[in-house]
């Protein structure tokens, strides 16, 4: 279906045309009719499916430009997602007079209050900052007609259930709720039962398989050779843009320090940086002013870096979900992408879990380990006590001939 077939405001159609959006993505096709009719909605959709616009376009369409009050409230789990969301709304609304703004922690609340005093029609917020503002400013939600919870499962993982329930309790008037989530844990069922009215369910994650345009490479490395392997791969692959994921700030620092001496355009991002720095890094990476980004999982969830061609898992992700989120930063909207994951001997159990849960058929750079010999237990934890506490054995590699 084409956007021009929908009865959208001329300003929105103009902006979509400028951006080169012609056809609706499947999630947009399935959610638009319900949202425009004002039905409550639960959508299980992967990031990269166009779910931001699936919500942002109908919201911009439905805002009354003559009413200078918050008419749509969008809750997201992180500051970076708030910025990404508000950027997307801003360009969709560019040819209209609809105003959007994002509030999040780590940034002056007074500046945010004064912007809100001038009137904002679409507010994107992280839960903590929104609650602060509800307690400490005359923020009015009485005109909110659309309430959106994006990455709802992640917000609940971060312990925001009570805050979200509080926000629901502030909106006693009639409104429509749209809940986007990658999974459907019990708390989401609970929220939906208590706060949504006869919601339509749009499920686009029937198969959790990663997109076909994403190839999964793995390489067994010894810790002391890992950095030189990475540099070798960068030289071979010549990524257009790449993110190197590490499991901690400390590892991020170390890799960044080493990499600075080897490649030109590299920056690092992790939760220890102040918010202004993080925001500017994300924007610069999105604009392709930065080629390589060394990052913790802070950069792994939901963010849309469309030009990223390579993901390097310098440290193995903690679990299958983290692998999906990290590698989901590439191969977006059908583009090609390559994920290259370094594995050390001690990682084999976790690797088995990741491969099985995500149904990945790995391609190996260098020797292929014999994974049938690796422990297959869930959770990725090494057993403790007498059986697991002994000296670690190296995994035997399969002989080359058997590959
Ligand atoms: P999201 O899942 O919201 O992160 O979106 C993934 C990417 O798809 C973003 O770069 C969007 O700008 C892009 N996108 C969303 N909808 C469309 C569309 N209808 N046509 C082309 N690109 C789109």
GROMACS .gro file of C-alpha atoms and ligand atoms in nm:
model
  426
    1UNK     CA    1   0.000   0.000   0.000
    2UNK     CA    2   0.120   0.354  -0.079
    3UNK     CA    3   0.107   0.650   0.163
    4UNK     CA    4  -0.071   0.851  -0.107
    5UNK     CA    5  -0.366   0.609  -0.082
    6UNK     CA    6  -0.421   0.718   0.279
    7UNK     CA    7  -0.616   1.022   0.376
    8UNK     CA    8  -0.319   1.197   0.538
    9UNK     CA    9  -0.260   1.571   0.588
   10UNK     CA   10  -0.090   1.727   0.282
   11UNK     CA   11   0.204   1.839   0.499
   12UNK     CA   12   0.270   1.480   0.612
   13UNK     CA   13   0.252   1.344   0.256
   14UNK     CA   14   0.495   1.615   0.143
   15UNK     CA   15   0.742   1.524   0.419
   16UNK     CA   16   0.714   1.150   0.345
   17UNK     CA   17   0.775   1.214  -0.023
   18UNK     CA   18   1.083   1.424   0.055
   19UNK     CA   19   1.216   1.147   0.275
   20UNK     CA   20   1.155   0.891   0.000
   21UNK     CA   21   0.891   0.688   0.185
   22UNK     CA   22   0.641   0.557  -0.070
   23UNK     CA   23   0.512   0.222   0.050
   24UNK     CA   24   0.401   0.135   0.400
   25UNK     CA   25   0.605  -0.132   0.578
   26UNK     CA   26   0.405  -0.441   0.692
   27UNK     CA   27   0.372  -0.311   1.047
   28UNK     CA   28   0.250   0.024   0.919
   29UNK     CA   29  -0.005  -0.147   0.694
   30UNK     CA   30  -0.134  -0.352   0.981
   31UNK     CA   31  -0.146  -0.082   1.248
   32UNK     CA   32  -0.253   0.236   1.060
   33UNK     CA   33  -0.619   0.152   1.002
   34UNK     CA   34  -0.672   0.065   1.369
   35UNK     CA   35  -0.480   0.361   1.505
   36UNK     CA   36  -0.654   0.606   1.274
   37UNK     CA   37  -0.988   0.462   1.388
   38UNK     CA   38  -0.878   0.515   1.748
   39UNK     CA   39  -0.856   0.152   1.862
   40UNK     CA   40  -0.619   0.057   2.143
   41UNK     CA   41  -0.337  -0.153   2.010
   42UNK     CA   42  -0.068  -0.394   2.118
   43UNK     CA   43   0.198  -0.448   1.860
   44UNK     CA   44   0.466  -0.710   1.884
   45UNK     CA   45   0.720  -0.591   1.633
   46UNK     CA   46   1.092  -0.603   1.586
   47UNK     CA   47   1.299  -0.290   1.576
   48UNK     CA   48   1.391  -0.201   1.219
   49UNK     CA   49   1.038  -0.275   1.101
   50UNK     CA   50   0.934   0.090   1.077
   51UNK     CA   51   0.745   0.085   1.405
   52UNK     CA   52   0.843   0.442   1.501
   53UNK     CA   53   0.675   0.586   1.193
   54UNK     CA   54   0.388   0.337   1.235
   55UNK     CA   55   0.304   0.529   1.547
   56UNK     CA   56   0.442   0.876   1.466
   57UNK     CA   57   0.252   0.929   1.139
   58UNK     CA   58  -0.099   0.865   1.278
   59UNK     CA   59  -0.012   1.066   1.589
   60UNK     CA   60   0.098   1.371   1.386
   61UNK     CA   61  -0.212   1.321   1.169
   62UNK     CA   62  -0.443   1.326   1.470
   63UNK     CA   63  -0.301   1.624   1.657
   64UNK     CA   64  -0.518   1.936   1.649
   65UNK     CA   65  -0.269   2.213   1.557
   66UNK     CA   66  -0.493   2.483   1.700
   67UNK     CA   67  -0.480   2.332   2.052
   68UNK     CA   68  -0.154   2.421   2.228
   69UNK     CA   69  -0.159   2.133   2.478
   70UNK     CA   70   0.008   1.793   2.502
   71UNK     CA   71  -0.212   1.568   2.287
   72UNK     CA   72   0.018   1.270   2.249
   73UNK     CA   73   0.249   1.125   2.510
   74UNK     CA   74   0.513   0.873   2.408
   75UNK     CA   75   0.710   0.685   2.674
   76UNK     CA   76   1.040   0.524   2.580
   77UNK     CA   77   1.299   0.347   2.798
   78UNK     CA   78   1.613   0.546   2.714
   79UNK     CA   79   1.724   0.899   2.639
   80UNK     CA   80   1.867   0.796   2.306
   81UNK     CA   81   1.537   0.645   2.196
   82UNK     CA   82   1.359   0.960   2.310
   83UNK     CA   83   1.583   1.166   2.084
   84UNK     CA   84   1.547   0.928   1.794
   85UNK     CA   85   1.170   0.929   1.832
   86UNK     CA   86   1.141   1.304   1.852
   87UNK     CA   87   1.368   1.347   1.549
   88UNK     CA   88   1.144   1.113   1.350
   89UNK     CA   89   0.832   1.302   1.458
   90UNK     CA   90   0.999   1.634   1.381
   91UNK     CA   91   1.061   1.549   1.017
   92UNK     CA   92   0.718   1.391   0.970
   93UNK     CA   93   0.566   1.709   1.114
   94UNK     CA   94   0.808   1.945   0.939
   95UNK     CA   95   0.556   2.073   0.685
   96UNK     CA   96   0.286   2.111   0.952
   97UNK     CA   97   0.264   2.336   1.258
   98UNK     CA   98   0.261   2.042   1.501
   99UNK     CA   99   0.532   2.073   1.770
  100UNK     CA  100   0.714   1.785   1.938
  101UNK     CA  101   0.963   1.779   2.223
  102UNK     CA  102   1.154   1.518   2.423
  103UNK     CA  103   1.224   1.518   2.797
  104UNK     CA  104   1.472   1.283   2.960
  105UNK     CA  105   1.705   1.269   3.258
  106UNK     CA  106   2.062   1.400   3.252
  107UNK     CA  107   1.953   1.730   3.099
  108UNK     CA  108   1.844   2.054   3.270
  109UNK     CA  109   1.488   2.011   3.395
  110UNK     CA  110   1.446   2.391   3.403
  111UNK     CA  111   1.515   2.422   3.031
  112UNK     CA  112   1.268   2.140   2.970
  113UNK     CA  113   1.007   2.310   3.191
  114UNK     CA  114   1.039   2.639   3.008
  115UNK     CA  115   1.000   2.467   2.669
  116UNK     CA  116   0.692   2.287   2.802
  117UNK     CA  117   0.550   2.619   2.924
  118UNK     CA  118   0.559   2.746   2.567
  119UNK     CA  119   0.336   2.460   2.462
  120UNK     CA  120   0.419   2.123   2.311
  121UNK     CA  121   0.171   1.901   2.130
  122UNK     CA  122   0.361   1.573   2.118
  123UNK     CA  123   0.575   1.486   2.417
  124UNK     CA  124   0.830   1.204   2.410
  125UNK     CA  125   0.958   1.115   2.756
  126UNK     CA  126   1.154   0.867   2.961
  127UNK     CA  127   0.950   0.751   3.261
  128UNK     CA  128   1.174   0.892   3.536
  129UNK     CA  129   1.188   1.245   3.399
  130UNK     CA  130   0.818   1.246   3.320
  131UNK     CA  131   0.735   1.155   3.681
  132UNK     CA  132   0.970   1.433   3.801
  133UNK     CA  133   0.788   1.681   3.583
  134UNK     CA  134   0.446   1.557   3.691
  135UNK     CA  135   0.542   1.614   4.055
  136UNK     CA  136   0.735   1.936   4.010
  137UNK     CA  137   0.570   2.131   3.733
  138UNK     CA  138   0.221   2.214   3.615
  139UNK     CA  139   0.251   1.956   3.332
  140UNK     CA  140  -0.100   1.888   3.204
  141UNK     CA  141  -0.198   1.552   3.057
  142UNK     CA  142  -0.571   1.629   3.042
  143UNK     CA  143  -0.569   1.670   2.664
  144UNK     CA  144  -0.363   1.359   2.587
  145UNK     CA  145  -0.555   1.155   2.330
  146UNK     CA  146  -0.274   0.917   2.237
  147UNK     CA  147  -0.058   0.739   2.489
  148UNK     CA  148   0.222   0.531   2.340
  149UNK     CA  149   0.448   0.289   2.524
  150UNK     CA  150   0.744   0.201   2.306
  151UNK     CA  151   0.977  -0.089   2.388
  152UNK     CA  152   0.738  -0.161   2.673
  153UNK     CA  153   0.913  -0.484   2.771
  154UNK     CA  154   1.242  -0.297   2.810
  155UNK     CA  155   1.077  -0.032   3.028
  156UNK     CA  156   0.941  -0.307   3.251
  157UNK     CA  157   1.284  -0.477   3.259
  158UNK     CA  158   1.422  -0.151   3.388
  159UNK     CA  159   1.169  -0.152   3.673
  160UNK     CA  160   0.935   0.119   3.548
  161UNK     CA  161   0.608  -0.070   3.606
  162UNK     CA  162   0.497   0.148   3.899
  163UNK     CA  163   0.589   0.467   3.712
  164UNK     CA  164   0.394   0.355   3.408
  165UNK     CA  165   0.092   0.270   3.622
  166UNK     CA  166   0.120   0.614   3.781
  167UNK     CA  167   0.114   0.779   3.437
  168UNK     CA  168  -0.192   0.570   3.342
  169UNK     CA  169  -0.359   0.687   3.662
  170UNK     CA  170  -0.298   1.051   3.560
  171UNK     CA  171  -0.502   1.001   3.245
  172UNK     CA  172  -0.853   0.931   3.360
  173UNK     CA  173  -1.009   1.090   3.051
  174UNK     CA  174  -1.070   0.901   2.727
  175UNK     CA  175  -0.756   0.828   2.530
  176UNK     CA  176  -0.611   0.564   2.301
  177UNK     CA  177  -0.319   0.353   2.406
  178UNK     CA  178  -0.064   0.194   2.175
  179UNK     CA  179   0.179  -0.047   2.325
  180UNK     CA  180   0.483  -0.161   2.124
  181UNK     CA  181   0.694  -0.443   2.257
  182UNK     CA  182   0.936  -0.705   2.128
  183UNK     CA  183   0.808  -0.967   2.374
  184UNK     CA  184   0.493  -1.032   2.571
  185UNK     CA  185   0.589  -1.097   2.933
  186UNK     CA  186   0.322  -1.128   3.203
  187UNK     CA  187   0.353  -0.765   3.315
  188UNK     CA  188   0.257  -0.652   2.964
  189UNK     CA  189  -0.046  -0.881   2.975
  190UNK     CA  190  -0.130  -0.729   3.313
  191UNK     CA  191  -0.094  -0.371   3.183
  192UNK     CA  192  -0.303  -0.449   2.881
  193UNK     CA  193  -0.577  -0.614   3.086
  194UNK     CA  194  -0.594  -0.326   3.334
  195UNK     CA  195  -0.544  -0.022   3.116
  196UNK     CA  196  -0.621  -0.098   2.750
  197UNK     CA  197  -0.969  -0.124   2.611
  198UNK     CA  198  -1.038  -0.415   2.379
  199UNK     CA  199  -0.697  -0.379   2.213
  200UNK     CA  200  -0.622  -0.502   1.862
  201UNK     CA  201  -0.323  -0.733   1.860
  202UNK     CA  202  -0.079  -0.693   1.571
  203UNK     CA  203   0.187  -0.956   1.584
  204UNK     CA  204   0.478  -0.940   1.346
  205UNK     CA  205   0.725  -1.157   1.530
  206UNK     CA  206   0.589  -1.494   1.434
  207UNK     CA  207   0.943  -1.610   1.363
  208UNK     CA  208   1.221  -1.474   1.576
  209UNK     CA  209   1.472  -1.556   1.302
  210UNK     CA  210   1.713  -1.272   1.221
  211UNK     CA  211   1.666  -1.104   0.881
  212UNK     CA  212   1.812  -1.293   0.583
  213UNK     CA  213   2.012  -0.987   0.482
  214UNK     CA  214   2.217  -1.022   0.802
  215UNK     CA  215   2.505  -1.270   0.792
  216UNK     CA  216   2.651  -1.409   1.110
  217UNK     CA  217   3.025  -1.469   1.125
  218UNK     CA  218   3.215  -1.599   1.425
  219UNK     CA  219   3.582  -1.630   1.498
  220UNK     CA  220   3.751  -1.815   1.779
  221UNK     CA  221   4.029  -1.598   1.919
  222UNK     CA  222   4.266  -1.611   2.207
  223UNK     CA  223   4.236  -1.303   2.433
  224UNK     CA  224   4.584  -1.179   2.349
  225UNK     CA  225   4.519  -1.189   1.973
  226UNK     CA  226   4.176  -1.034   1.977
  227UNK     CA  227   4.276  -0.676   1.906
  228UNK     CA  228   4.505  -0.761   1.615
  229UNK     CA  229   4.228  -0.982   1.466
  230UNK     CA  230   3.989  -0.692   1.487
  231UNK     CA  231   4.230  -0.460   1.307
  232UNK     CA  232   4.291  -0.729   1.044
  233UNK     CA  233   3.915  -0.767   0.989
  234UNK     CA  234   3.864  -0.393   0.964
  235UNK     CA  235   4.132  -0.378   0.695
  236UNK     CA  236   3.976  -0.667   0.506
  237UNK     CA  237   3.614  -0.569   0.540
  238UNK     CA  238   3.649  -0.192   0.504
  239UNK     CA  239   3.317  -0.130   0.679
  240UNK     CA  240   3.115   0.166   0.570
  241UNK     CA  241   3.025   0.213   0.937
  242UNK     CA  242   3.072  -0.027   1.226
  243UNK     CA  243   2.991  -0.063   1.593
  244UNK     CA  244   3.225  -0.260   1.818
  245UNK     CA  245   3.037  -0.386   2.121
  246UNK     CA  246   3.209  -0.446   2.456
  247UNK     CA  247   3.058  -0.583   2.772
  248UNK     CA  248   3.169  -0.307   3.010
  249UNK     CA  249   3.277   0.056   3.022
  250UNK     CA  250   3.623  -0.054   3.115
  251UNK     CA  251   3.657  -0.281   2.812
  252UNK     CA  252   3.513  -0.005   2.598
  253UNK     CA  253   3.779   0.239   2.725
  254UNK     CA  254   4.058  -0.007   2.657
  255UNK     CA  255   3.945  -0.096   2.307
  256UNK     CA  256   3.887   0.269   2.220
  257UNK     CA  257   4.237   0.364   2.339
  258UNK     CA  258   4.393   0.095   2.124
  259UNK     CA  259   4.176   0.157   1.821
  260UNK     CA  260   4.247   0.532   1.819
  261UNK     CA  261   4.600   0.453   1.714
  262UNK     CA  262   4.485   0.234   1.423
  263UNK     CA  263   4.184   0.396   1.258
  264UNK     CA  264   4.094   0.758   1.191
  265UNK     CA  265   3.731   0.810   1.270
  266UNK     CA  266   3.653   0.637   1.598
  267UNK     CA  267   3.460   0.738   1.908
  268UNK     CA  268   3.331   0.555   2.210
  269UNK     CA  269   2.998   0.563   2.386
  270UNK     CA  270   2.890   0.425   2.721
  271UNK     CA  271   2.675   0.516   3.020
  272UNK     CA  272   2.965   0.693   3.194
  273UNK     CA  273   2.959   0.982   2.945
  274UNK     CA  274   2.743   1.284   3.017
  275UNK     CA  275   2.416   1.311   2.831
  276UNK     CA  276   2.517   1.597   2.601
  277UNK     CA  277   2.821   1.404   2.484
  278UNK     CA  278   2.612   1.088   2.428
  279UNK     CA  279   2.350   1.279   2.234
  280UNK     CA  280   2.604   1.447   2.013
  281UNK     CA  281   2.784   1.115   1.947
  282UNK     CA  282   2.461   0.940   1.847
  283UNK     CA  283   2.367   1.223   1.613
  284UNK     CA  284   2.715   1.234   1.458
  285UNK     CA  285   2.717   0.858   1.410
  286UNK     CA  286   2.372   0.871   1.252
  287UNK     CA  287   2.491   1.146   1.016
  288UNK     CA  288   2.791   0.926   0.930
  289UNK     CA  289   3.042   1.181   1.065
  290UNK     CA  290   3.187   0.894   1.268
  291UNK     CA  291   3.289   0.566   1.106
  292UNK     CA  292   3.359   0.345   1.405
  293UNK     CA  293   3.180   0.346   1.737
  294UNK     CA  294   3.306   0.146   2.032
  295UNK     CA  295   3.002   0.093   2.254
  296UNK     CA  296   2.848  -0.088   2.546
  297UNK     CA  297   2.496  -0.229   2.514
  298UNK     CA  298   2.368   0.124   2.558
  299UNK     CA  299   2.386   0.149   2.177
  300UNK     CA  300   2.220  -0.185   2.118
  301UNK     CA  301   1.853  -0.132   2.175
  302UNK     CA  302   1.606   0.008   1.925
  303UNK     CA  303   1.836   0.271   1.777
  304UNK     CA  304   1.827   0.315   1.405
  305UNK     CA  305   2.169   0.347   1.250
  306UNK     CA  306   2.068   0.268   0.895
  307UNK     CA  307   2.414   0.294   0.742
  308UNK     CA  308   2.590   0.057   0.977
  309UNK     CA  309   2.728  -0.227   0.767
  310UNK     CA  310   2.916  -0.419   1.037
  311UNK     CA  311   2.867  -0.515   1.398
  312UNK     CA  312   3.168  -0.652   1.582
  313UNK     CA  313   3.095  -0.830   1.906
  314UNK     CA  314   3.436  -0.775   2.059
  315UNK     CA  315   3.296  -0.926   2.378
  316UNK     CA  316   3.031  -1.196   2.339
  317UNK     CA  317   2.682  -1.066   2.429
  318UNK     CA  318   2.540  -1.188   2.761
  319UNK     CA  319   2.240  -1.369   2.614
  320UNK     CA  320   2.045  -1.433   2.291
  321UNK     CA  321   1.835  -1.116   2.328
  322UNK     CA  322   2.145  -0.900   2.364
  323UNK     CA  323   2.288  -1.065   2.050
  324UNK     CA  324   1.967  -0.982   1.859
  325UNK     CA  325   1.963  -0.624   1.978
  326UNK     CA  326   2.328  -0.560   1.901
  327UNK     CA  327   2.324  -0.719   1.556
  328UNK     CA  328   1.989  -0.553   1.482
  329UNK     CA  329   2.180  -0.225   1.445
  330UNK     CA  330   2.275  -0.346   1.096
  331UNK     CA  331   2.083  -0.503   0.805
  332UNK     CA  332   1.792  -0.269   0.869
  333UNK     CA  333   1.498  -0.245   0.631
  334UNK     CA  334   1.634  -0.518   0.402
  335UNK     CA  335   1.986  -0.374   0.369
  336UNK     CA  336   2.287  -0.609   0.383
  337UNK     CA  337   2.474  -0.635   0.711
  338UNK     CA  338   2.744  -0.846   0.867
  339UNK     CA  339   2.784  -0.940   1.232
  340UNK     CA  340   3.125  -1.068   1.337
  341UNK     CA  341   3.151  -1.214   1.684
  342UNK     CA  342   3.470  -1.302   1.865
  343UNK     CA  343   3.446  -1.611   2.080
  344UNK     CA  344   3.692  -1.732   2.335
  345UNK     CA  345   3.718  -2.085   2.462
  346UNK     CA  346   3.539  -1.994   2.781
  347UNK     CA  347   3.242  -1.858   2.580
  348UNK     CA  348   3.134  -2.184   2.413
  349UNK     CA  349   2.841  -2.261   2.643
  350UNK     CA  350   2.699  -1.911   2.603
  351UNK     CA  351   2.759  -1.926   2.230
  352UNK     CA  352   2.562  -2.250   2.202
  353UNK     CA  353   2.270  -2.086   2.379
  354UNK     CA  354   2.283  -1.780   2.151
  355UNK     CA  355   2.302  -1.984   1.832
  356UNK     CA  356   2.019  -2.217   1.929
  357UNK     CA  357   1.785  -1.951   2.061
  358UNK     CA  358   1.832  -1.728   1.757
  359UNK     CA  359   1.844  -2.020   1.511
  360UNK     CA  360   2.168  -1.896   1.365
  361UNK     CA  361   2.372  -2.103   1.129
  362UNK     CA  362   2.715  -1.961   1.199
  363UNK     CA  363   2.980  -1.901   0.935
  364UNK     CA  364   3.328  -1.936   1.073
  365UNK     CA  365   3.630  -1.721   1.005
  366UNK     CA  366   3.932  -1.945   1.065
  367UNK     CA  367   3.898  -2.272   1.252
  368UNK     CA  368   3.553  -2.395   1.343
  369UNK     CA  369   3.523  -2.518   1.702
  370UNK     CA  370   3.349  -2.846   1.769
  371UNK     CA  371   3.039  -2.709   1.935
  372UNK     CA  372   2.896  -3.054   1.991
  373UNK     CA  373   3.158  -3.083   2.267
  374UNK     CA  374   3.052  -2.756   2.429
  375UNK     CA  375   2.807  -2.760   2.721
  376UNK     CA  376   2.454  -2.698   2.593
  377UNK     CA  377   2.287  -2.588   2.918
  378UNK     CA  378   2.074  -2.275   2.923
  379UNK     CA  379   2.155  -1.942   3.080
  380UNK     CA  380   2.515  -1.927   2.967
  381UNK     CA  381   2.649  -1.963   3.322
  382UNK     CA  382   2.942  -2.186   3.390
  383UNK     CA  383   2.867  -2.441   3.660
  384UNK     CA  384   3.034  -2.372   3.991
  385UNK     CA  385   3.163  -2.619   4.245
  386UNK     CA  386   3.371  -2.926   4.187
  387UNK     CA  387   3.257  -2.998   3.831
  388UNK     CA  388   3.286  -2.645   3.692
  389UNK     CA  389   3.551  -2.505   3.921
  390UNK     CA  390   3.844  -2.704   3.788
  391UNK     CA  391   4.099  -2.599   3.534
  392UNK     CA  392   3.937  -2.480   3.211
  393UNK     CA  393   3.998  -2.695   2.910
  394UNK     CA  394   4.048  -2.554   2.561
  395UNK     CA  395   3.789  -2.668   2.316
  396UNK     CA  396   3.916  -2.895   2.052
  397UNK     CA  397   3.891  -2.747   1.704
  398UNK     CA  398   3.737  -2.956   1.431
  399UNK     CA  399   4.005  -3.074   1.189
  400UNK     CA  400   3.996  -2.853   0.877
  401UNK     CA  401   3.895  -3.149   0.658
  402UNK     CA  402   3.570  -3.199   0.845
  403UNK     CA  403   3.440  -2.846   0.768
  404LIG     P1  404   1.226   0.169   1.312
  404LIG     O1  405   1.181   0.025   1.317
  404LIG     O2  406   1.116   0.261   1.348
  404LIG     O3  407   1.353   0.193   1.386
  404LIG     O4  408   1.256   0.205   1.155
  404LIG     C1  409   1.362   0.149   1.082
  404LIG     C2  410   1.399   0.234   0.960
  404LIG     O5  411   1.296   0.228   0.861
  404LIG     C3  412   1.419   0.382   0.986
  404LIG     O6  413   1.536   0.423   0.918
  404LIG     C4  414   1.299   0.449   0.923
  404LIG     O7  415   1.331   0.580   0.883
  404LIG     C5  416   1.272   0.357   0.806
  404LIG     N1  417   1.132   0.355   0.759
  404LIG     C6  418   1.020   0.350   0.835
  404LIG     N2  419   0.910   0.345   0.759
  404LIG     C7  420   0.950   0.343   0.631
  404LIG     C8  421   0.882   0.337   0.503
  404LIG     N3  422   0.750   0.329   0.495
  404LIG     N4  423   0.957   0.340   0.390
  404LIG     C9  424   1.093   0.346   0.399
  404LIG     N5  425   1.163   0.351   0.515
  404LIG    C10  426   1.093   0.349   0.629
   0.00000   0.00000   0.00000
